C-alpha cells in the first residue's frame, strides 16, 4: 500500500512539472519581445562610395562584406618564430608583404618592463574575433567573386613584440605592409660633447667688442671675423615630442617621424683668434672665449628602421587581411593595399622615445647655428674693458649668453629607444621559445 501511494505521488509530481515546463510555440510578435545572445553572429554590409582617412576616394558600390563573428572574449599567449606572407607574387619578387622574425603576443604588463610579473604567464585579451569576406557583385550568382578576407577582432588588449632584443642592430620587422597610428610620444635626448671649429662648419665667427681707451669709452664697436676658433661644446639635454604619426604603406622597411624640441643650455669654451682695427692699426685679438647658447629650437626628423621598433602596446581593433585589390574594410581608417595587410586601427603606444645612447651633433646642425651666433655677437656688443690691456692683451672673454632663436633642422637616424625594451615571452632565461 505504501509503495503504491509513493509511486502515485512521484508520477503525479513528474506530470505536474512536465506540464509546467512544456515548450509552447511563439509567434513572431512574441518572439520579438525575447532577448538573447548567440555565440555566433552573421552580418552583411553593403559597400559604398567613400573617402578614407588618407583622402583617397574608394568606390565599393559593387562590393558586399560578409562577417562571421564569435561573440566572446578569448585569451591568447603566442610566439611565432618566423612570419612571412606575400613573398614575391603580385607585389613583385625579392621581398614579402610581411616579413617579421620572433613575434610574441602576451598580456599588457602592470608596468612597462614586467618587473613585478612574468610575461609568459599573461595573455592578450581578444574581444569578439571574426572572419570577414569581401565579395564583388554579391547579388549575382553568375559573376560574384571573392576579393579578399580578413581575420580581425573588435579589440585586442596586449603587448606585441618583434625580435629578440632592443639593440642598435635592427631585428624583428624586416618588411611591413599595413597601417598603424602611433600616439604622441615624448623623450629626452642627451647630446654628445664635440668640437665646433671652422673645419666642421666652413663658416666664420663674426662679432664686435667695445671698451675704453685711456679711460675714455669708445662708442664705435670694433668688429672681428675669425676662421681660427675651436670651441668645445658640452653635453646637454634636448626634450622633444613626436606627435601622433600615421605609418601606412606596402613593404615598408623604415618610417619617418617628425617632431619638435628645445635644446637646453649648451656651454662652450675655447680659443679664438681674429684681427681688429684700432686707431688705424690691425691688432691681433687672441682670446679664450667662454659662454653658452640658449633658445635653440629644433625641427626633428627621425629616420627610423622598423627593425628598431620592438614593442607595441595594443588596446584597439586589429586585423590581418589578404585582398586582390585595394579594399576599404568596414571600420578601417584607410584602404588596404593589394596583398597581405596588417592594420591596427586606433593609436598604438610606443612608450618613451628617449634615445638610449647620446646623440651626436652633426656638422650640418652646427652650420645652422653660426648665423644666430654671429647675429648675437654683432648686435649685442660685448665689453672687454680696456681696449689695449683688456681686449688685446687680456686672456679671457666671457660672452655669457648667446640667444639663438633660429629653428634648427635636427635629423636623427636609427635610434635605439629606451621605451622599446621588452622581456622575453618565455619561462626561464630563453630569449625566444
Short mmCIF file of C-alpha atoms in Angstrom, two decimals:
data_model
loop_
_atom_site.label_atom_id
_atom_site.label_comp_id
_atom_site.label_asym_id
_atom_site.label_seq_id
_atom_site.Cartn_x
_atom_site.Cartn_y
_atom_site.Cartn_z
CA UNK A 1 0.00 0.00 0.00
CA UNK A 2 2.80 2.39 0.94
CA UNK A 3 4.70 1.58 -2.27
CA UNK A 4 1.62 2.21 -4.41
CA UNK A 5 0.98 5.55 -2.68
CA UNK A 6 4.63 6.64 -3.11
CA UNK A 7 4.61 5.69 -6.80
CA UNK A 8 1.41 7.64 -7.33
CA UNK A 9 2.91 10.76 -5.70
CA UNK A 10 6.12 10.60 -7.81
CA UNK A 11 4.11 10.09 -11.02
CA UNK A 12 1.81 13.00 -10.17
CA UNK A 13 4.76 15.32 -9.40
CA UNK A 14 6.55 14.49 -12.66
CA UNK A 15 3.30 15.04 -14.58
CA UNK A 16 2.79 18.47 -12.99
CA UNK A 17 6.44 19.55 -13.62
CA UNK A 18 6.33 18.35 -17.22
CA UNK A 19 3.13 20.27 -17.86
CA UNK A 20 4.52 23.44 -16.21
CA UNK A 21 7.73 23.46 -18.29
CA UNK A 22 6.39 22.16 -21.56
CA UNK A 23 7.59 24.04 -24.66
CA UNK A 24 4.99 26.18 -26.38
CA UNK A 25 5.04 27.76 -29.81
CA UNK A 26 5.57 31.56 -30.04
CA UNK A 27 4.51 33.72 -32.97
CA UNK A 28 6.75 36.42 -34.49
CA UNK A 29 5.31 39.18 -32.30
CA UNK A 30 6.00 37.20 -29.13
CA UNK A 31 9.49 36.25 -30.33
CA UNK A 32 10.35 39.92 -30.89
CA UNK A 33 9.92 40.50 -27.15
CA UNK A 34 12.52 37.88 -26.23
CA UNK A 35 16.17 38.95 -25.73
CA UNK A 36 19.08 36.58 -26.11
CA UNK A 37 22.67 36.32 -27.31
CA UNK A 38 24.09 33.80 -29.74
CA UNK A 39 27.65 32.53 -29.65
CA UNK A 40 27.96 33.10 -33.42
CA UNK A 41 26.75 36.17 -35.28
CA UNK A 42 26.44 36.89 -39.01
CA UNK A 43 26.34 40.33 -40.57
CA UNK A 44 26.21 41.75 -44.08
CA UNK A 45 27.43 45.24 -45.02
CA UNK A 46 26.92 46.77 -48.44
CA UNK A 47 29.87 48.75 -49.80
CA UNK A 48 29.51 52.37 -50.91
CA UNK A 49 31.43 55.33 -52.30
CA UNK A 50 33.63 56.83 -49.58
CA UNK A 51 36.89 58.61 -48.81
CA UNK A 52 39.34 57.06 -46.34
CA UNK A 53 41.39 58.98 -43.78
CA UNK A 54 44.25 59.40 -46.26
CA UNK A 55 41.91 61.28 -48.61
CA UNK A 56 41.69 58.52 -51.19
CA UNK A 57 38.31 58.06 -52.90
CA UNK A 58 37.06 54.46 -52.79
CA UNK A 59 34.23 53.11 -54.98
CA UNK A 60 32.82 49.91 -53.48
CA UNK A 61 29.21 50.09 -54.61
CA UNK A 62 29.52 46.61 -56.15
CA UNK A 63 31.17 45.00 -53.09
CA UNK A 64 29.45 43.30 -50.17
CA UNK A 65 31.03 42.26 -46.87
CA UNK A 66 30.01 39.04 -45.12
CA UNK A 67 31.08 38.80 -41.47
CA UNK A 68 31.02 35.75 -39.23
CA UNK A 69 31.79 36.66 -35.64
CA UNK A 70 32.30 34.93 -32.31
CA UNK A 71 30.57 36.84 -29.50
CA UNK A 72 33.10 36.00 -26.83
CA UNK A 73 36.32 37.01 -25.15
CA UNK A 74 39.38 34.88 -25.82
CA UNK A 75 42.76 34.82 -24.11
CA UNK A 76 45.92 34.10 -26.08
CA UNK A 77 49.65 33.90 -25.42
CA UNK A 78 51.56 33.01 -28.57
CA UNK A 79 55.03 33.03 -30.14
CA UNK A 80 55.80 32.86 -33.87
CA UNK A 81 59.43 32.37 -34.82
CA UNK A 82 59.09 33.50 -38.45
CA UNK A 83 56.12 35.12 -40.22
CA UNK A 84 56.40 35.60 -43.97
CA UNK A 85 53.32 36.43 -46.04
CA UNK A 86 53.01 37.51 -49.67
CA UNK A 87 56.57 36.75 -50.73
CA UNK A 88 57.01 37.51 -54.42
CA UNK A 89 53.66 37.29 -56.19
CA UNK A 90 51.54 40.22 -57.29
CA UNK A 91 53.59 42.85 -55.45
CA UNK A 92 56.89 41.83 -57.04
CA UNK A 93 59.72 39.42 -56.40
CA UNK A 94 62.55 39.75 -53.95
CA UNK A 95 60.52 40.71 -50.87
CA UNK A 96 57.48 39.83 -48.77
CA UNK A 97 54.45 41.91 -47.91
CA UNK A 98 55.03 40.98 -44.27
CA UNK A 99 58.33 39.57 -43.03
CA UNK A 100 58.79 39.55 -39.26
CA UNK A 101 61.07 37.49 -37.03
CA UNK A 102 60.17 36.41 -33.49
CA UNK A 103 56.67 37.76 -32.90
CA UNK A 104 55.22 37.42 -29.41
CA UNK A 105 51.76 38.31 -28.14
CA UNK A 106 51.07 38.44 -24.41
CA UNK A 107 49.09 40.37 -21.84
CA UNK A 108 49.71 44.02 -21.03
CA UNK A 109 52.21 44.35 -18.17
CA UNK A 110 51.38 46.10 -14.92
CA UNK A 111 54.48 48.15 -15.66
CA UNK A 112 56.41 48.52 -18.90
CA UNK A 113 59.27 46.14 -18.02
CA UNK A 114 57.32 43.31 -16.30
CA UNK A 115 59.47 43.83 -13.21
CA UNK A 116 56.66 42.61 -10.98
CA UNK A 117 55.19 39.83 -13.12
CA UNK A 118 56.24 37.18 -15.60
CA UNK A 119 55.24 37.98 -19.16
CA UNK A 120 54.92 34.34 -20.16
CA UNK A 121 52.19 33.90 -17.55
CA UNK A 122 49.98 36.63 -19.07
CA UNK A 123 47.60 36.52 -22.03
CA UNK A 124 46.27 39.04 -24.51
CA UNK A 125 42.51 39.58 -24.35
CA UNK A 126 40.76 39.27 -27.72
CA UNK A 127 37.21 40.62 -27.76
CA UNK A 128 34.71 39.33 -30.37
CA UNK A 129 37.02 37.82 -33.02
CA UNK A 130 35.61 37.44 -36.53
CA UNK A 131 36.35 36.49 -40.12
CA UNK A 132 35.07 38.67 -42.94
CA UNK A 133 34.85 38.18 -46.71
CA UNK A 134 34.70 40.87 -49.40
CA UNK A 135 32.59 39.71 -52.36
CA UNK A 136 32.31 41.51 -55.68
CA UNK A 137 28.84 41.54 -57.30
CA UNK A 138 27.27 39.88 -54.24
CA UNK A 139 23.76 39.79 -55.73
CA UNK A 140 24.78 38.00 -58.94
CA UNK A 141 25.30 34.26 -58.69
CA UNK A 142 26.91 34.23 -62.13
CA UNK A 143 29.53 36.98 -61.59
CA UNK A 144 30.14 37.11 -57.84
CA UNK A 145 33.80 36.87 -56.85
CA UNK A 146 35.66 36.75 -53.55
CA UNK A 147 38.07 39.73 -53.48
CA UNK A 148 39.58 39.08 -50.08
CA UNK A 149 39.19 38.06 -46.46
CA UNK A 150 40.37 39.35 -43.13
CA UNK A 151 40.87 37.92 -39.66
CA UNK A 152 40.07 40.52 -37.06
CA UNK A 153 38.65 41.35 -33.65
CA UNK A 154 36.77 44.29 -32.22
CA UNK A 155 39.63 44.83 -29.77
CA UNK A 156 42.94 43.25 -28.83
CA UNK A 157 44.44 44.27 -25.48
CA UNK A 158 48.01 43.06 -25.09
CA UNK A 159 51.69 43.53 -25.80
CA UNK A 160 53.03 42.60 -29.24
CA UNK A 161 56.80 42.45 -29.61
CA UNK A 162 59.15 41.78 -32.53
CA UNK A 163 62.70 40.47 -32.49
CA UNK A 164 64.78 39.11 -29.63
CA UNK A 165 66.31 42.25 -28.12
CA UNK A 166 66.34 46.04 -28.21
CA UNK A 167 69.80 46.78 -29.57
CA UNK A 168 71.50 49.11 -32.02
CA UNK A 169 71.18 46.43 -34.70
CA UNK A 170 67.73 46.20 -36.35
CA UNK A 171 65.95 42.91 -35.73
CA UNK A 172 62.35 41.76 -35.83
CA UNK A 173 60.46 43.65 -38.52
CA UNK A 174 62.08 43.17 -41.93
CA UNK A 175 59.21 44.40 -44.11
CA UNK A 176 55.76 45.65 -43.12
CA UNK A 177 52.61 46.22 -45.16
CA UNK A 178 49.78 47.77 -43.24
CA UNK A 179 48.54 50.66 -41.17
CA UNK A 180 49.05 51.93 -37.66
CA UNK A 181 48.91 55.30 -35.95
CA UNK A 182 51.32 55.93 -33.10
CA UNK A 183 50.32 58.00 -30.09
CA UNK A 184 52.07 61.27 -29.34
CA UNK A 185 55.37 60.35 -27.71
CA UNK A 186 57.96 62.29 -25.74
CA UNK A 187 61.59 61.76 -24.96
CA UNK A 188 64.77 63.48 -23.83
CA UNK A 189 67.87 63.23 -25.99
CA UNK A 190 71.31 63.77 -24.46
CA UNK A 191 73.82 65.27 -26.87
CA UNK A 192 77.41 64.12 -27.07
CA UNK A 193 80.30 66.50 -26.49
CA UNK A 194 82.16 67.67 -29.58
CA UNK A 195 84.31 70.46 -31.06
CA UNK A 196 82.94 73.28 -33.21
CA UNK A 197 85.55 74.86 -35.47
CA UNK A 198 85.98 76.23 -38.97
CA UNK A 199 86.88 72.79 -40.33
CA UNK A 200 83.49 71.41 -39.19
CA UNK A 201 81.30 74.37 -40.15
CA UNK A 202 83.16 76.06 -43.03
CA UNK A 203 81.90 79.40 -41.66
CA UNK A 204 83.47 82.39 -39.91
CA UNK A 205 82.70 83.58 -36.41
CA UNK A 206 81.90 87.28 -36.56
CA UNK A 207 81.18 89.76 -33.79
CA UNK A 208 82.18 93.01 -32.17
CA UNK A 209 83.70 94.24 -28.90
CA UNK A 210 83.84 97.62 -27.21
CA UNK A 211 85.69 99.11 -24.28
CA UNK A 212 87.69 102.11 -23.06
CA UNK A 213 90.84 103.73 -24.39
CA UNK A 214 92.97 105.72 -21.92
CA UNK A 215 89.98 105.85 -19.61
CA UNK A 216 87.52 107.16 -22.19
CA UNK A 217 84.71 104.99 -23.59
CA UNK A 218 84.95 104.26 -27.30
CA UNK A 219 81.46 104.46 -28.86
CA UNK A 220 82.29 102.62 -32.07
CA UNK A 221 82.31 98.82 -31.80
CA UNK A 222 85.37 97.02 -33.05
CA UNK A 223 84.38 94.27 -35.46
CA UNK A 224 86.23 90.99 -35.89
CA UNK A 225 85.98 87.98 -38.19
CA UNK A 226 87.68 84.68 -37.48
CA UNK A 227 88.25 81.31 -39.04
CA UNK A 228 90.60 80.35 -36.21
CA UNK A 229 88.36 79.17 -33.43
CA UNK A 230 87.86 75.88 -31.64
CA UNK A 231 85.02 75.69 -29.15
CA UNK A 232 84.37 72.61 -27.01
CA UNK A 233 80.62 72.02 -26.80
CA UNK A 234 79.49 70.38 -23.57
CA UNK A 235 76.82 67.70 -23.35
CA UNK A 236 73.27 68.91 -22.81
CA UNK A 237 69.70 67.63 -22.84
CA UNK A 238 67.08 68.17 -25.53
CA UNK A 239 63.46 67.31 -24.66
CA UNK A 240 61.42 66.59 -27.78
CA UNK A 241 57.94 65.49 -28.83
CA UNK A 242 56.80 63.37 -31.76
CA UNK A 243 53.07 63.94 -32.45
CA UNK A 244 50.67 61.17 -33.44
CA UNK A 245 52.05 59.70 -36.66
CA UNK A 246 50.41 57.55 -39.34
CA UNK A 247 52.54 54.66 -40.60
CA UNK A 248 50.97 53.19 -43.70
CA UNK A 249 52.25 51.60 -46.88
CA UNK A 250 53.35 48.50 -48.73
CA UNK A 251 56.54 46.57 -47.95
CA UNK A 252 57.98 49.32 -45.76
CA UNK A 253 61.37 48.90 -44.11
CA UNK A 254 61.61 52.23 -42.27
CA UNK A 255 59.47 55.09 -41.07
CA UNK A 256 59.94 58.86 -40.91
CA UNK A 257 58.90 60.54 -37.66
CA UNK A 258 58.75 64.33 -37.37
CA UNK A 259 58.64 66.39 -34.19
CA UNK A 260 59.91 69.43 -32.34
CA UNK A 261 62.22 70.03 -29.40
CA UNK A 262 64.25 72.55 -27.45
CA UNK A 263 67.95 72.17 -26.74
CA UNK A 264 68.93 73.01 -23.18
CA UNK A 265 71.69 75.39 -22.19
CA UNK A 266 74.74 74.49 -24.28
CA UNK A 267 78.01 75.57 -22.64
CA UNK A 268 81.10 76.11 -24.77
CA UNK A 269 84.70 77.30 -24.35
CA UNK A 270 87.83 77.54 -26.44
CA UNK A 271 90.35 79.81 -28.19
CA UNK A 272 89.51 82.41 -30.83
CA UNK A 273 91.98 84.42 -32.94
CA UNK A 274 90.95 87.44 -35.01
CA UNK A 275 92.04 90.84 -36.28
CA UNK A 276 90.51 94.12 -35.08
CA UNK A 277 91.23 97.62 -36.34
CA UNK A 278 92.20 100.09 -33.61
CA UNK A 279 93.43 103.60 -34.40
CA UNK A 280 94.11 102.52 -37.96
CA UNK A 281 96.13 99.56 -36.84
CA UNK A 282 95.24 95.89 -37.29
CA UNK A 283 95.68 94.32 -33.89
CA UNK A 284 95.56 90.63 -33.19
CA UNK A 285 92.75 89.52 -30.91
CA UNK A 286 93.67 86.29 -29.13
CA UNK A 287 91.09 85.16 -26.58
CA UNK A 288 89.93 82.18 -24.59
CA UNK A 289 86.20 82.53 -25.07
CA UNK A 290 83.56 81.13 -22.72
CA UNK A 291 79.78 81.33 -22.93
CA UNK A 292 76.61 79.36 -23.52
CA UNK A 293 73.88 79.07 -26.15
CA UNK A 294 70.17 79.22 -25.31
CA UNK A 295 66.92 79.21 -27.25
CA UNK A 296 67.85 76.53 -29.78
CA UNK A 297 64.55 75.29 -31.21
CA UNK A 298 64.73 72.11 -33.27
CA UNK A 299 62.68 70.69 -36.10
CA UNK A 300 63.39 66.99 -35.64
CA UNK A 301 63.20 64.34 -38.34
CA UNK A 302 63.82 60.76 -37.24
CA UNK A 303 64.54 58.22 -39.99
CA UNK A 304 63.89 55.02 -38.07
CA UNK A 305 64.34 51.46 -39.27
CA UNK A 306 61.28 49.38 -38.45
CA UNK A 307 63.73 46.79 -37.14
CA UNK A 308 64.30 49.14 -34.17
CA UNK A 309 60.60 49.14 -33.28
CA UNK A 310 60.11 46.20 -30.94
CA UNK A 311 57.16 46.79 -28.59
CA UNK A 312 53.58 47.84 -29.41
CA UNK A 313 51.16 48.28 -26.52
CA UNK A 314 47.77 47.41 -28.02
CA UNK A 315 44.28 48.24 -26.86
CA UNK A 316 42.48 48.61 -30.15
CA UNK A 317 40.91 46.80 -33.13
CA UNK A 318 43.40 44.91 -35.26
CA UNK A 319 43.19 42.79 -38.40
CA UNK A 320 45.21 40.71 -40.85
CA UNK A 321 43.80 40.63 -44.37
CA UNK A 322 44.50 39.43 -47.89
CA UNK A 323 42.90 41.17 -50.87
CA UNK A 324 43.18 41.01 -54.66
CA UNK A 325 42.67 44.78 -54.98
CA UNK A 326 42.58 47.85 -52.77
CA UNK A 327 39.72 47.42 -50.28
CA UNK A 328 38.37 49.71 -47.57
CA UNK A 329 37.16 47.22 -44.97
CA UNK A 330 34.24 48.30 -42.75
CA UNK A 331 35.52 50.34 -39.81
CA UNK A 332 39.05 50.67 -41.25
CA UNK A 333 40.81 54.05 -41.34
CA UNK A 334 42.49 53.55 -44.72
CA UNK A 335 42.08 51.16 -47.63
CA UNK A 336 44.20 48.02 -47.52
CA UNK A 337 46.57 47.61 -50.47
CA UNK A 338 46.62 44.51 -52.65
CA UNK A 339 48.29 41.57 -50.95
CA UNK A 340 48.69 40.95 -47.23
CA UNK A 341 47.92 43.81 -44.85
CA UNK A 342 48.26 44.18 -41.07
CA UNK A 343 46.20 47.01 -39.57
CA UNK A 344 45.86 48.43 -36.06
CA UNK A 345 43.05 50.94 -36.22
CA UNK A 346 43.38 53.01 -33.05
CA UNK A 347 46.50 54.74 -31.77
CA UNK A 348 49.37 52.47 -30.70
CA UNK A 349 51.59 53.37 -27.73
CA UNK A 350 55.35 53.28 -28.43
CA UNK A 351 56.29 54.18 -24.86
CA UNK A 352 59.19 56.54 -24.16
CA UNK A 353 61.20 57.56 -27.22
CA UNK A 354 64.22 58.70 -25.21
CA UNK A 355 67.36 57.53 -27.06
CA UNK A 356 69.38 55.03 -25.02
CA UNK A 357 72.68 56.45 -26.30
CA UNK A 358 73.98 60.00 -26.61
CA UNK A 359 73.02 61.77 -29.82
CA UNK A 360 75.78 63.26 -31.98
CA UNK A 361 75.52 66.89 -33.07
CA UNK A 362 76.39 66.78 -36.77
CA UNK A 363 78.34 69.34 -38.79
CA UNK A 364 75.14 70.24 -40.64
CA UNK A 365 73.47 71.15 -37.36
CA UNK A 366 76.44 73.30 -36.32
CA UNK A 367 76.37 75.17 -39.63
CA UNK A 368 72.81 76.24 -38.92
CA UNK A 369 73.77 77.75 -35.55
CA UNK A 370 76.55 80.02 -36.83
CA UNK A 371 74.22 82.69 -38.29
CA UNK A 372 72.41 83.06 -34.95
CA UNK A 373 75.68 83.17 -33.02
CA UNK A 374 77.13 85.85 -35.31
CA UNK A 375 73.95 87.92 -35.14
CA UNK A 376 74.03 87.93 -31.34
CA UNK A 377 77.78 88.63 -31.09
CA UNK A 378 77.46 91.53 -33.56
CA UNK A 379 74.22 93.16 -32.34
CA UNK A 380 74.83 92.63 -28.61
CA UNK A 381 78.36 94.05 -28.47
CA UNK A 382 80.45 92.62 -25.62
CA UNK A 383 82.52 94.90 -23.40
CA UNK A 384 86.05 93.69 -22.83
CA UNK A 385 87.26 96.62 -20.67
CA UNK A 386 90.41 98.48 -21.61
CA UNK A 387 90.86 98.05 -25.36
CA UNK A 388 94.61 97.65 -25.12
CA UNK A 389 95.17 95.90 -21.82
CA UNK A 390 91.77 94.14 -21.64
CA UNK A 391 90.74 93.29 -25.20
CA UNK A 392 94.08 92.81 -26.85
CA UNK A 393 96.40 91.82 -24.06
CA UNK A 394 93.83 90.10 -21.85
CA UNK A 395 93.49 86.34 -21.95
CA UNK A 396 89.77 85.67 -21.44
CA UNK A 397 86.48 86.89 -22.88
CA UNK A 398 83.21 85.73 -21.36
CA UNK A 399 80.49 86.34 -23.92
CA UNK A 400 77.90 84.96 -21.45
CA UNK A 401 74.54 84.08 -23.01
CA UNK A 402 74.14 83.85 -26.77
CA UNK A 403 70.50 83.66 -27.76
CA UNK A 404 69.79 81.75 -30.94
CA UNK A 405 66.09 81.90 -31.81
CA UNK A 406 66.50 80.32 -35.24
CA UNK A 407 64.84 76.98 -35.99
CA UNK A 408 67.41 74.22 -36.38
CA UNK A 409 66.78 71.23 -38.62
CA UNK A 410 67.98 68.34 -36.45
CA UNK A 411 67.96 64.99 -38.28
CA UNK A 412 68.26 61.76 -36.32
CA UNK A 413 68.82 58.26 -37.66
CA UNK A 414 68.09 54.79 -36.33
CA UNK A 415 67.83 55.49 -32.62
CA UNK A 416 67.79 52.76 -30.02
CA UNK A 417 64.81 53.85 -27.91
CA UNK A 418 64.62 53.11 -24.21
CA UNK A 419 60.84 52.65 -24.40
CA UNK A 420 61.30 49.72 -26.76
CA UNK A 421 62.97 47.49 -24.17
CA UNK A 422 60.98 44.31 -23.55
CA UNK A 423 61.18 40.97 -21.81
CA UNK A 424 61.08 37.60 -23.50
CA UNK A 425 57.72 35.83 -23.63
CA UNK A 426 59.33 32.66 -22.31
CA UNK A 427 59.75 30.98 -18.96
CA UNK A 428 63.32 30.89 -17.77
CA UNK A 429 66.25 32.57 -19.49
CA UNK A 430 65.35 31.79 -23.09
CA UNK A 431 65.24 34.74 -25.50
CA UNK A 432 62.60 33.06 -27.65
CA UNK A 433 60.59 29.89 -27.36
#
